[in-house]
PDB file of C-alpha atoms in Angstrom:
ATOM      1  CA  UNK A 246      26.399  -4.440 -13.784  1.00 43.00           C
ATOM      2  CA  UNK A 247      24.369  -3.361 -16.815  1.00 41.00           C
ATOM      3  CA  UNK A 248      21.200  -2.653 -14.882  1.00 42.00           C
ATOM      4  CA  UNK A 249      19.753   0.825 -15.339  1.00 45.00           C
ATOM      5  CA  UNK A 250      17.108   2.964 -13.663  1.00 49.00           C
ATOM      6  CA  UNK A 251      15.554   6.000 -15.257  1.00 48.00           C
ATOM      7  CA  UNK A 252      13.247   8.642 -13.829  1.00 40.00           C
ATOM      8  CA  UNK A 253      11.281  10.556 -16.407  1.00 44.00           C
ATOM      9  CA  UNK A 254       8.700  13.314 -16.379  1.00 41.00           C
ATOM     10  CA  UNK A 255       7.106  11.819 -19.459  1.00 42.00           C
ATOM     11  CA  UNK A 256       3.383  11.450 -18.900  1.00 43.00           C
ATOM     12  CA  UNK A 257       2.306   7.838 -19.113  1.00 45.00           C
ATOM     13  CA  UNK A 258      -0.431   7.305 -21.719  1.00 43.00           C
ATOM     14  CA  UNK A 259      -3.745   8.255 -20.190  1.00 37.00           C
ATOM     15  CA  UNK A 260      -6.314   5.516 -19.912  1.00 39.00           C
ATOM     16  CA  UNK A 261      -9.795   5.327 -18.461  1.00 35.00           C
ATOM     17  CA  UNK A 262      -9.842   4.142 -14.889  1.00 36.00           C
ATOM     18  CA  UNK A 263      -9.749   5.065 -11.223  1.00 36.00           C
ATOM     19  CA  UNK A 264      -9.294   8.527  -9.867  1.00 36.00           C
ATOM     20  CA  UNK A 265      -6.061   9.528  -8.187  1.00 38.00           C
ATOM     21  CA  UNK A 266      -5.426  12.823  -6.433  1.00 34.00           C
ATOM     22  CA  UNK A 267      -2.552  14.867  -5.079  1.00 32.00           C
ATOM     23  CA  UNK A 268      -0.548  13.449  -2.163  1.00 34.00           C
ATOM     24  CA  UNK A 269      -1.938  13.768   1.356  1.00 34.00           C
ATOM     25  CA  UNK A 270      -1.458  10.561   3.281  1.00 36.00           C
ATOM     26  CA  UNK A 271       1.384   9.549   0.942  1.00 42.00           C
ATOM     27  CA  UNK A 272       4.321  11.254   2.656  1.00 45.00           C
ATOM     28  CA  UNK A 273       6.405   8.104   2.366  1.00 47.00           C
ATOM     29  CA  UNK A 274       5.759   8.015  -1.362  1.00 53.00           C
ATOM     30  CA  UNK A 275       6.818  11.637  -1.793  1.00 54.00           C
ATOM     31  CA  UNK A 276       9.946  11.147   0.301  1.00 52.00           C
ATOM     32  CA  UNK A 277      11.020   8.175  -1.797  1.00 56.00           C
ATOM     33  CA  UNK A 278      10.171   9.961  -5.028  1.00 59.00           C
ATOM     34  CA  UNK A 279      12.270  12.931  -3.971  1.00 53.00           C
ATOM     35  CA  UNK A 280      15.135  10.572  -3.228  1.00 46.00           C
ATOM     36  CA  UNK A 281      14.785   8.956  -6.647  1.00 51.00           C
ATOM     37  CA  UNK A 282      14.819  12.341  -8.372  1.00 45.00           C
ATOM     38  CA  UNK A 283      17.855  13.495  -6.404  1.00 41.00           C
ATOM     39  CA  UNK A 284      19.792  10.311  -7.015  1.00 37.00           C
ATOM     40  CA  UNK A 285      18.968  10.228 -10.707  1.00 38.00           C
ATOM     41  CA  UNK A 286      19.792  13.893 -11.203  1.00 39.00           C
ATOM     42  CA  UNK A 287      23.046  13.413  -9.330  1.00 37.00           C
ATOM     43  CA  UNK A 288      23.975  10.517 -11.558  1.00 35.00           C
ATOM     44  CA  UNK A 289      23.265  12.557 -14.684  1.00 36.00           C
ATOM     45  CA  UNK A 290      25.467  15.437 -13.500  1.00 37.00           C
ATOM     46  CA  UNK A 291      28.212  13.015 -12.588  1.00 34.00           C
ATOM     47  CA  UNK A 292      28.233  11.627 -16.121  1.00 33.00           C
ATOM     48  CA  UNK A 293      28.649  15.133 -17.528  1.00 34.00           C
ATOM     49  CA  UNK A 294      31.734  15.870 -15.440  1.00 33.00           C
ATOM     50  CA  UNK A 295      35.051  14.966 -17.022  1.00 29.00           C
ATOM     51  CA  UNK A 296      36.522  14.036 -13.658  1.00 32.00           C
ATOM     52  CA  UNK A 297      34.657  12.210 -10.933  1.00 33.00           C
ATOM     53  CA  UNK A 298      35.402  10.904  -7.503  1.00 39.00           C
ATOM     54  CA  UNK A 299      36.634   7.291  -7.641  1.00 44.00           C
ATOM     55  CA  UNK A 300      34.297   4.621  -6.257  1.00 41.00           C
ATOM     56  CA  UNK A 301      35.799   3.009  -3.144  1.00 50.00           C
ATOM     57  CA  UNK A 302      36.851  -0.593  -3.488  1.00 52.00           C
ATOM     58  CA  UNK A 303      34.089  -2.951  -2.397  1.00 54.00           C
ATOM     59  CA  UNK A 304      31.333  -0.350  -2.776  1.00 52.00           C
ATOM     60  CA  UNK A 305      28.269  -1.768  -4.515  1.00 64.00           C
ATOM     61  CA  UNK A 306      25.675   0.245  -6.393  1.00 81.00           C
ATOM     62  CA  UNK A 307      22.120  -0.116  -5.172  1.00 88.00           C
ATOM     63  CA  UNK A 308      20.087  -2.475  -7.321  1.00 93.00           C
ATOM     64  CA  UNK A 309      17.514  -0.503  -9.357  1.00 94.00           C
ATOM     65  CA  UNK A 310      14.694  -2.679  -7.994  1.00 97.00           C
ATOM     66  CA  UNK A 311      15.320  -1.589  -4.413  1.00 97.00           C
ATOM     67  CA  UNK A 312      13.464   1.706  -4.849  1.00 97.00           C
ATOM     68  CA  UNK A 313      10.409   0.079  -6.503  1.00 98.00           C
ATOM     69  CA  UNK A 314      10.354  -2.420  -3.646  1.00 98.00           C
ATOM     70  CA  UNK A 315      10.466   0.372  -1.065  1.00 98.00           C
ATOM     71  CA  UNK A 316       7.649   2.203  -2.830  1.00 98.00           C
ATOM     72  CA  UNK A 317       5.553  -0.966  -3.015  1.00 98.00           C
ATOM     73  CA  UNK A 318       6.185  -1.753   0.655  1.00 98.00           C
ATOM     74  CA  UNK A 319       4.990   1.729   1.614  1.00 98.00           C
ATOM     75  CA  UNK A 320       1.867   1.064  -0.439  1.00 98.00           C
ATOM     76  CA  UNK A 321       1.429  -2.326   1.223  1.00 98.00           C
ATOM     77  CA  UNK A 322       1.362  -0.666   4.638  1.00 98.00           C
ATOM     78  CA  UNK A 323      -1.602   1.393   3.475  1.00 98.00           C
ATOM     79  CA  UNK A 324      -3.391  -1.697   2.146  1.00 98.00           C
ATOM     80  CA  UNK A 325      -2.905  -3.383   5.507  1.00 98.00           C
ATOM     81  CA  UNK A 326      -4.902  -0.591   7.178  1.00 98.00           C
ATOM     82  CA  UNK A 327      -7.931  -1.434   5.019  1.00 99.00           C
ATOM     83  CA  UNK A 328      -9.817  -3.886   7.215  1.00 98.00           C
ATOM     84  CA  UNK A 329     -12.522  -4.032   4.564  1.00 99.00           C
ATOM     85  CA  UNK A 330     -13.528  -2.148   1.455  1.00 99.00           C
ATOM     86  CA  UNK A 331     -15.925  -1.884  -1.437  1.00 99.00           C
ATOM     87  CA  UNK A 332     -14.568  -1.276  -4.915  1.00 98.00           C
ATOM     88  CA  UNK A 333     -14.931  -1.839  -8.620  1.00 97.00           C
ATOM     89  CA  UNK A 334     -12.603  -4.524  -9.928  1.00 98.00           C
ATOM     90  CA  UNK A 335     -11.665  -5.016 -13.570  1.00 96.00           C
ATOM     91  CA  UNK A 336      -9.451  -7.784 -14.825  1.00 96.00           C
ATOM     92  CA  UNK A 337      -8.122  -8.972 -18.153  1.00 96.00           C
ATOM     93  CA  UNK A 338      -6.246 -12.267 -18.371  1.00 95.00           C
ATOM     94  CA  UNK A 339      -4.883 -14.422 -21.136  1.00 94.00           C
ATOM     95  CA  UNK A 340      -5.533 -18.081 -20.403  1.00 92.00           C
ATOM     96  CA  UNK A 341      -3.990 -20.280 -23.056  1.00 89.00           C
ATOM     97  CA  UNK A 342      -4.954 -18.713 -26.366  1.00 89.00           C
ATOM     98  CA  UNK A 343      -8.081 -17.038 -24.985  1.00 91.00           C
ATOM     99  CA  UNK A 344      -8.388 -13.594 -23.396  1.00 93.00           C
ATOM    100  CA  UNK A 345     -11.037 -13.067 -20.719  1.00 94.00           C
ATOM    101  CA  UNK A 346     -12.192  -9.681 -19.446  1.00 94.00           C
ATOM    102  CA  UNK A 347     -14.691  -8.836 -16.737  1.00 94.00           C
ATOM    103  CA  UNK A 348     -15.795  -5.986 -14.514  1.00 96.00           C
ATOM    104  CA  UNK A 349     -17.170  -6.553 -11.039  1.00 97.00           C
ATOM    105  CA  UNK A 350     -18.517  -4.851  -7.967  1.00 98.00           C
ATOM    106  CA  UNK A 351     -16.494  -6.122  -5.049  1.00 98.00           C
ATOM    107  CA  UNK A 352     -16.787  -6.388  -1.287  1.00 99.00           C
ATOM    108  CA  UNK A 353     -13.696  -7.472   0.614  1.00 99.00           C
ATOM    109  CA  UNK A 354     -12.817  -8.162   4.256  1.00 99.00           C
ATOM    110  CA  UNK A 355      -9.354  -9.017   5.569  1.00 97.00           C
ATOM    111  CA  UNK A 356     -10.268 -11.212   8.558  1.00 96.00           C
ATOM    112  CA  UNK A 357     -11.629 -13.683   8.012  1.00 97.00           C
ATOM    113  CA  UNK A 358     -10.633 -13.425   4.349  1.00 98.00           C
ATOM    114  CA  UNK A 359     -13.967 -12.738   2.646  1.00 98.00           C
ATOM    115  CA  UNK A 360     -14.847 -11.805  -0.928  1.00 98.00           C
ATOM    116  CA  UNK A 361     -18.110 -11.077  -2.698  1.00 98.00           C
ATOM    117  CA  UNK A 362     -18.156 -10.350  -6.446  1.00 98.00           C
ATOM    118  CA  UNK A 363     -21.054  -9.340  -8.653  1.00 97.00           C
ATOM    119  CA  UNK A 364     -20.191  -9.315 -12.335  1.00 95.00           C
ATOM    120  CA  UNK A 365     -21.284  -6.546 -14.672  1.00 94.00           C
ATOM    121  CA  UNK A 366     -21.344  -6.075 -18.446  1.00 84.00           C
ATOM    122  CA  UNK A 367     -19.981  -9.271 -20.001  1.00 76.00           C
ATOM    123  CA  UNK A 368     -21.473 -11.576 -17.347  1.00 82.00           C
ATOM    124  CA  UNK A 369     -24.100  -9.332 -15.780  1.00 89.00           C
ATOM    125  CA  UNK A 370     -25.660 -11.045 -12.776  1.00 88.00           C
ATOM    126  CA  UNK A 371     -22.989 -13.659 -12.131  1.00 94.00           C
ATOM    127  CA  UNK A 372     -22.088 -13.787  -8.424  1.00 96.00           C
ATOM    128  CA  UNK A 373     -19.196 -15.361  -6.554  1.00 97.00           C
ATOM    129  CA  UNK A 374     -18.547 -15.540  -2.826  1.00 98.00           C
ATOM    130  CA  UNK A 375     -15.716 -16.957  -0.768  1.00 98.00           C
ATOM    131  CA  UNK A 376     -15.189 -16.851   3.009  1.00 98.00           C
ATOM    132  CA  UNK A 377     -12.166 -18.510   4.564  1.00 98.00           C
ATOM    133  CA  UNK A 378     -13.243 -21.318   6.892  1.00 96.00           C
ATOM    134  CA  UNK A 379     -16.831 -21.407   5.663  1.00 95.00           C
ATOM    135  CA  UNK A 380     -18.520 -23.866   3.301  1.00 94.00           C
ATOM    136  CA  UNK A 381     -15.522 -26.212   3.636  1.00 94.00           C
ATOM    137  CA  UNK A 382     -13.372 -23.483   2.046  1.00 96.00           C
ATOM    138  CA  UNK A 383     -15.339 -23.792  -1.169  1.00 97.00           C
ATOM    139  CA  UNK A 384     -16.478 -20.769  -3.111  1.00 97.00           C
ATOM    140  CA  UNK A 385     -20.119 -20.278  -4.005  1.00 97.00           C
ATOM    141  CA  UNK A 386     -20.979 -19.285  -7.551  1.00 94.00           C
ATOM    142  CA  UNK A 387     -23.955 -18.962  -9.820  1.00 92.00           C
ATOM    143  CA  UNK A 388     -24.110 -17.895 -13.423  1.00 84.00           C
ATOM    144  CA  UNK A 389     -26.769 -16.427 -15.679  1.00 77.00           C
ATOM    145  CA  UNK A 390     -28.414 -17.637 -18.844  1.00 58.00           C
ATOM    146  CA  UNK A 391     -28.256 -21.346 -19.595  1.00 46.00           C
ATOM    147  CA  UNK A 392     -25.549 -21.932 -16.998  1.00 59.00           C
ATOM    148  CA  UNK A 393     -27.769 -20.291 -14.419  1.00 52.00           C
ATOM    149  CA  UNK A 394     -30.127 -23.261 -14.657  1.00 55.00           C
ATOM    150  CA  UNK A 395     -27.673 -25.193 -12.503  1.00 68.00           C
ATOM    151  CA  UNK A 396     -28.259 -22.788  -9.613  1.00 81.00           C
ATOM    152  CA  UNK A 397     -25.633 -22.042  -6.985  1.00 93.00           C
ATOM    153  CA  UNK A 398     -22.700 -24.452  -6.955  1.00 94.00           C
ATOM    154  CA  UNK A 399     -19.790 -24.994  -4.560  1.00 96.00           C
ATOM    155  CA  UNK A 400     -16.340 -25.105  -6.138  1.00 95.00           C
ATOM    156  CA  UNK A 401     -12.783 -25.592  -4.980  1.00 96.00           C
ATOM    157  CA  UNK A 402     -11.149 -22.218  -5.772  1.00 96.00           C
ATOM    158  CA  UNK A 403      -8.278 -23.990  -7.539  1.00 96.00           C
ATOM    159  CA  UNK A 404     -10.417 -26.473  -9.486  1.00 96.00           C
ATOM    160  CA  UNK A 405     -10.326 -26.466 -13.307  1.00 94.00           C
ATOM    161  CA  UNK A 406     -13.909 -25.187 -13.403  1.00 92.00           C
ATOM    162  CA  UNK A 407     -13.189 -22.261 -11.080  1.00 93.00           C
ATOM    163  CA  UNK A 408      -9.963 -21.433 -12.943  1.00 92.00           C
ATOM    164  CA  UNK A 409     -11.363 -21.852 -16.461  1.00 91.00           C
ATOM    165  CA  UNK A 410     -11.373 -18.105 -17.184  1.00 89.00           C
ATOM    166  CA  UNK A 411      -8.597 -16.895 -14.900  1.00 91.00           C
ATOM    167  CA  UNK A 412      -4.935 -17.300 -14.046  1.00 94.00           C
ATOM    168  CA  UNK A 413      -5.305 -17.021 -10.275  1.00 95.00           C
ATOM    169  CA  UNK A 414      -7.782 -18.342  -7.689  1.00 95.00           C
ATOM    170  CA  UNK A 415     -10.149 -16.049  -5.812  1.00 97.00           C
ATOM    171  CA  UNK A 416      -7.981 -16.541  -2.716  1.00 97.00           C
ATOM    172  CA  UNK A 417      -5.335 -14.352  -4.406  1.00 97.00           C
ATOM    173  CA  UNK A 418      -7.648 -11.389  -4.940  1.00 98.00           C
ATOM    174  CA  UNK A 419      -7.360  -8.040  -3.178  1.00 98.00           C
ATOM    175  CA  UNK A 420      -5.166  -4.960  -2.917  1.00 99.00           C
ATOM    176  CA  UNK A 421      -2.903  -6.490  -0.293  1.00 98.00           C
ATOM    177  CA  UNK A 422      -2.327  -9.707  -2.217  1.00 98.00           C
ATOM    178  CA  UNK A 423      -1.666  -7.812  -5.446  1.00 98.00           C
ATOM    179  CA  UNK A 424       0.937  -5.579  -3.815  1.00 99.00           C
ATOM    180  CA  UNK A 425       2.569  -8.429  -1.900  1.00 98.00           C
ATOM    181  CA  UNK A 426       2.791 -10.347  -5.152  1.00 98.00           C
ATOM    182  CA  UNK A 427       4.650  -7.625  -7.042  1.00 98.00           C
ATOM    183  CA  UNK A 428       7.028  -7.165  -4.100  1.00 99.00           C
ATOM    184  CA  UNK A 429       7.821 -10.884  -4.089  1.00 97.00           C
ATOM    185  CA  UNK A 430       8.399 -10.838  -7.846  1.00 96.00           C
ATOM    186  CA  UNK A 431      10.759  -7.868  -7.671  1.00 97.00           C
ATOM    187  CA  UNK A 432      12.649  -9.381  -4.748  1.00 97.00           C
ATOM    188  CA  UNK A 433      13.154 -12.571  -6.763  1.00 94.00           C
ATOM    189  CA  UNK A 434      14.329 -10.549  -9.785  1.00 94.00           C
ATOM    190  CA  UNK A 435      17.060  -8.760  -7.838  1.00 93.00           C
ATOM    191  CA  UNK A 436      19.404 -11.609  -8.752  1.00 93.00           C
ATOM    192  CA  UNK A 437      19.362 -10.364 -12.355  1.00 92.00           C
ATOM    193  CA  UNK A 438      21.622  -7.568 -13.588  1.00 89.00           C
ATOM    194  CA  UNK A 439      19.687  -6.640 -16.726  1.00 91.00           C
ATOM    195  CA  UNK A 440      16.578  -5.111 -15.135  1.00 94.00           C
ATOM    196  CA  UNK A 441      15.543  -1.694 -16.416  1.00 96.00           C
ATOM    197  CA  UNK A 442      13.336   0.508 -14.225  1.00 97.00           C
ATOM    198  CA  UNK A 443      11.349   3.519 -15.407  1.00 97.00           C
ATOM    199  CA  UNK A 444       9.264   5.910 -13.319  1.00 97.00           C
ATOM    200  CA  UNK A 445       6.330   7.959 -14.578  1.00 97.00           C
ATOM    201  CA  UNK A 446       5.605  10.402 -11.721  1.00 95.00           C
ATOM    202  CA  UNK A 447       3.255  12.537 -13.830  1.00 91.00           C
ATOM    203  CA  UNK A 448       1.192   9.628 -15.105  1.00 95.00           C
ATOM    204  CA  UNK A 449      -2.512  10.084 -15.729  1.00 85.00           C
ATOM    205  CA  UNK A 450      -5.119   7.425 -15.126  1.00 88.00           C
ATOM    206  CA  UNK A 451      -8.682   8.536 -15.590  1.00 84.00           C
ATOM    207  CA  UNK A 452      -7.463  12.119 -15.748  1.00 78.00           C
ATOM    208  CA  UNK A 453      -5.914  12.113 -12.296  1.00 76.00           C
ATOM    209  CA  UNK A 454      -2.240  11.880 -11.234  1.00 85.00           C
ATOM    210  CA  UNK A 455      -0.591   8.664 -10.144  1.00 97.00           C
ATOM    211  CA  UNK A 456       2.856   7.104 -10.182  1.00 98.00           C
ATOM    212  CA  UNK A 457       3.625   4.255 -12.567  1.00 98.00           C
ATOM    213  CA  UNK A 458       6.642   2.031 -11.950  1.00 98.00           C
ATOM    214  CA  UNK A 459       7.711   0.005 -14.979  1.00 98.00           C
ATOM    215  CA  UNK A 460      10.277  -2.781 -14.755  1.00 98.00           C
ATOM    216  CA  UNK A 461      11.478  -4.902 -17.654  1.00 95.00           C
ATOM    217  CA  UNK A 462      13.911  -7.662 -18.611  1.00 92.00           C
ATOM    218  CA  UNK A 463      16.347  -7.241 -21.465  1.00 86.00           C
ATOM    219  CA  UNK A 464      17.061 -10.972 -21.607  1.00 85.00           C
ATOM    220  CA  UNK A 465      14.585 -13.845 -21.589  1.00 86.00           C
ATOM    221  CA  UNK A 466      15.454 -16.664 -19.223  1.00 86.00           C
ATOM    222  CA  UNK A 467      14.050 -20.120 -18.756  1.00 85.00           C
ATOM    223  CA  UNK A 468      11.030 -20.009 -16.471  1.00 81.00           C
ATOM    224  CA  UNK A 469      10.483 -16.249 -16.819  1.00 85.00           C
ATOM    225  CA  UNK A 470       6.984 -15.582 -18.130  1.00 89.00           C
ATOM    226  CA  UNK A 471       6.811 -11.793 -17.839  1.00 94.00           C
ATOM    227  CA  UNK A 472       9.030  -9.392 -19.739  1.00 94.00           C
ATOM    228  CA  UNK A 473       7.537  -6.229 -18.268  1.00 96.00           C
ATOM    229  CA  UNK A 474       5.586  -5.212 -15.159  1.00 98.00           C
ATOM    230  CA  UNK A 475       3.716  -1.972 -14.506  1.00 98.00           C
ATOM    231  CA  UNK A 476       2.534  -1.063 -11.005  1.00 99.00           C
ATOM    232  CA  UNK A 477       0.286   1.959 -10.465  1.00 98.00           C
ATOM    233  CA  UNK A 478       0.170   3.885  -7.168  1.00 98.00           C
ATOM    234  CA  UNK A 479      -2.524   6.413  -6.279  1.00 96.00           C
ATOM    235  CA  UNK A 480      -0.691   9.604  -5.280  1.00 95.00           C
ATOM    236  CA  UNK A 481      -3.464  10.739  -2.946  1.00 94.00           C
ATOM    237  CA  UNK A 482      -3.827   7.584  -0.868  1.00 95.00           C
ATOM    238  CA  UNK A 483      -0.518   5.850  -1.712  1.00 96.00           C
ATOM    239  CA  UNK A 484      -2.443   2.666  -2.477  1.00 97.00           C
ATOM    240  CA  UNK A 485      -1.346   0.397  -5.316  1.00 98.00           C
ATOM    241  CA  UNK A 486      -4.451   0.016  -7.466  1.00 98.00           C
ATOM    242  CA  UNK A 487      -3.358  -1.496 -10.774  1.00 98.00           C
ATOM    243  CA  UNK A 488      -0.935  -4.193 -11.903  1.00 98.00           C
ATOM    244  CA  UNK A 489      -0.065  -5.218 -15.448  1.00 98.00           C
ATOM    245  CA  UNK A 490       2.158  -8.060 -16.600  1.00 97.00           C
ATOM    246  CA  UNK A 491       3.359  -8.333 -20.200  1.00 97.00           C
ATOM    247  CA  UNK A 492       4.875 -11.395 -21.823  1.00 95.00           C
ATOM    248  CA  UNK A 493       7.901 -11.514 -24.090  1.00 92.00           C
ATOM    249  CA  UNK A 494       7.230 -10.322 -27.656  1.00 89.00           C
ATOM    250  CA  UNK A 495       7.232 -12.879 -30.422  1.00 83.00           C
ATOM    251  CA  UNK A 496       8.955 -12.219 -33.727  1.00 77.00           C
ATOM    252  CA  UNK A 497       9.739  -8.595 -32.987  1.00 74.00           C
ATOM    253  CA  UNK A 498       6.127  -7.684 -32.213  1.00 81.00           C
ATOM    254  CA  UNK A 499       4.705  -5.918 -29.180  1.00 88.00           C
ATOM    255  CA  UNK A 500       4.811  -7.500 -25.748  1.00 90.00           C
ATOM    256  CA  UNK A 501       1.445  -9.212 -25.166  1.00 93.00           C
ATOM    257  CA  UNK A 502      -0.611  -8.143 -22.156  1.00 97.00           C
ATOM    258  CA  UNK A 503      -1.093 -11.303 -20.089  1.00 97.00           C
ATOM    259  CA  UNK A 504      -2.553  -9.919 -16.855  1.00 97.00           C
ATOM    260  CA  UNK A 505      -4.238  -6.620 -16.022  1.00 98.00           C
ATOM    261  CA  UNK A 506      -5.943  -5.977 -12.669  1.00 98.00           C
ATOM    262  CA  UNK A 507      -7.471  -2.628 -11.689  1.00 98.00           C
ATOM    263  CA  UNK A 508      -9.235  -1.559  -8.488  1.00 98.00           C
ATOM    264  CA  UNK A 509     -11.191   1.695  -8.676  1.00 96.00           C
ATOM    265  CA  UNK A 510     -13.713   3.661  -6.608  1.00 95.00           C
ATOM    266  CA  UNK A 511     -12.158   2.146  -3.502  1.00 97.00           C
ATOM    267  CA  UNK A 512     -14.088   2.868  -0.299  1.00 98.00           C
ATOM    268  CA  UNK A 513     -12.033   1.554   2.632  1.00 98.00           C
ATOM    269  CA  UNK A 514     -13.106   0.649   6.156  1.00 99.00           C
ATOM    270  CA  UNK A 515     -16.865   0.736   5.602  1.00 98.00           C
ATOM    271  CA  UNK A 516     -17.484  -1.755   8.440  1.00 98.00           C
ATOM    272  CA  UNK A 517     -18.725  -4.685   6.398  1.00 98.00           C
ATOM    273  CA  UNK A 518     -20.444  -7.260   8.610  1.00 97.00           C
ATOM    274  CA  UNK A 519     -21.058 -10.988   8.184  1.00 97.00           C
ATOM    275  CA  UNK A 520     -24.248 -10.069   6.343  1.00 98.00           C
ATOM    276  CA  UNK A 521     -22.167  -8.755   3.441  1.00 98.00           C
ATOM    277  CA  UNK A 522     -20.718 -12.253   2.997  1.00 98.00           C
ATOM    278  CA  UNK A 523     -23.868 -14.280   3.624  1.00 97.00           C
ATOM    279  CA  UNK A 524     -25.443 -15.901   0.540  1.00 96.00           C
ATOM    280  CA  UNK A 525     -28.844 -15.443   2.226  1.00 95.00           C
ATOM    281  CA  UNK A 526     -28.465 -11.660   2.003  1.00 97.00           C
ATOM    282  CA  UNK A 527     -31.571 -10.447   0.105  1.00 95.00           C
ATOM    283  CA  UNK A 528     -29.340  -8.150  -1.973  1.00 95.00           C
ATOM    284  CA  UNK A 529     -27.872 -11.252  -3.603  1.00 95.00           C
ATOM    285  CA  UNK A 530     -29.300 -13.895  -5.912  1.00 92.00           C
ATOM    286  CA  UNK A 531     -27.627 -17.058  -4.646  1.00 93.00           C
TER     287      UNK A 531
END
């Protein structure tokens, strides 16, 4: 097997974004990180020795993706304790040849699945709402400017109009869905033996510490869209808050960023009521 996993103290390039702190509730994260360090250090020392203990017949090395999956599952357990939350949500997606970016204020509730988004900056004033089981499972949306003349419209979340500027429907949004998605991807990629895994335990994001897990393919295969994935975990809360997917580079260039989702200023379990997901709420402009 040519797969490799590397653990490095190199600080991941700092970028503006959410605040992470030192571990408190993230004991599982620290335990797994310690295991990664120990295993990696042990492997390095073993390579330096001229004589090593033979590997028993039938013994199989652990796939490098197993540790990222364990880390992501620990993060998922935290996300599952967030019955609701308010947050800032930023996304950047390449759809066809166009790249769309937006920043939103977000309200989210797990059950029933409920989302409210108010766009800032690029589309200031645009609002979107979706509540599972309400409005015939259609999302409500209204725009600003000329498009705002049409008022509030109901849209199928997977319709071409709703998906015109994004790669995923609103029903896929949220910390839990993001983390579940990267777990599913890594589980599917365990059949490959060319996966490289890097860890950045001293990463900085917005000046605060977090863990970045980076996985990449050395070989492009039919049907594989992403060459590299980066998953960011807040070291204070152990919550996964950012996911990036990069495509395969063309002509020796850099890998293009296809998807980038970041949740910041997360305030969990704030007891959001039905009013927070009611278009008649006077705070909203539906």
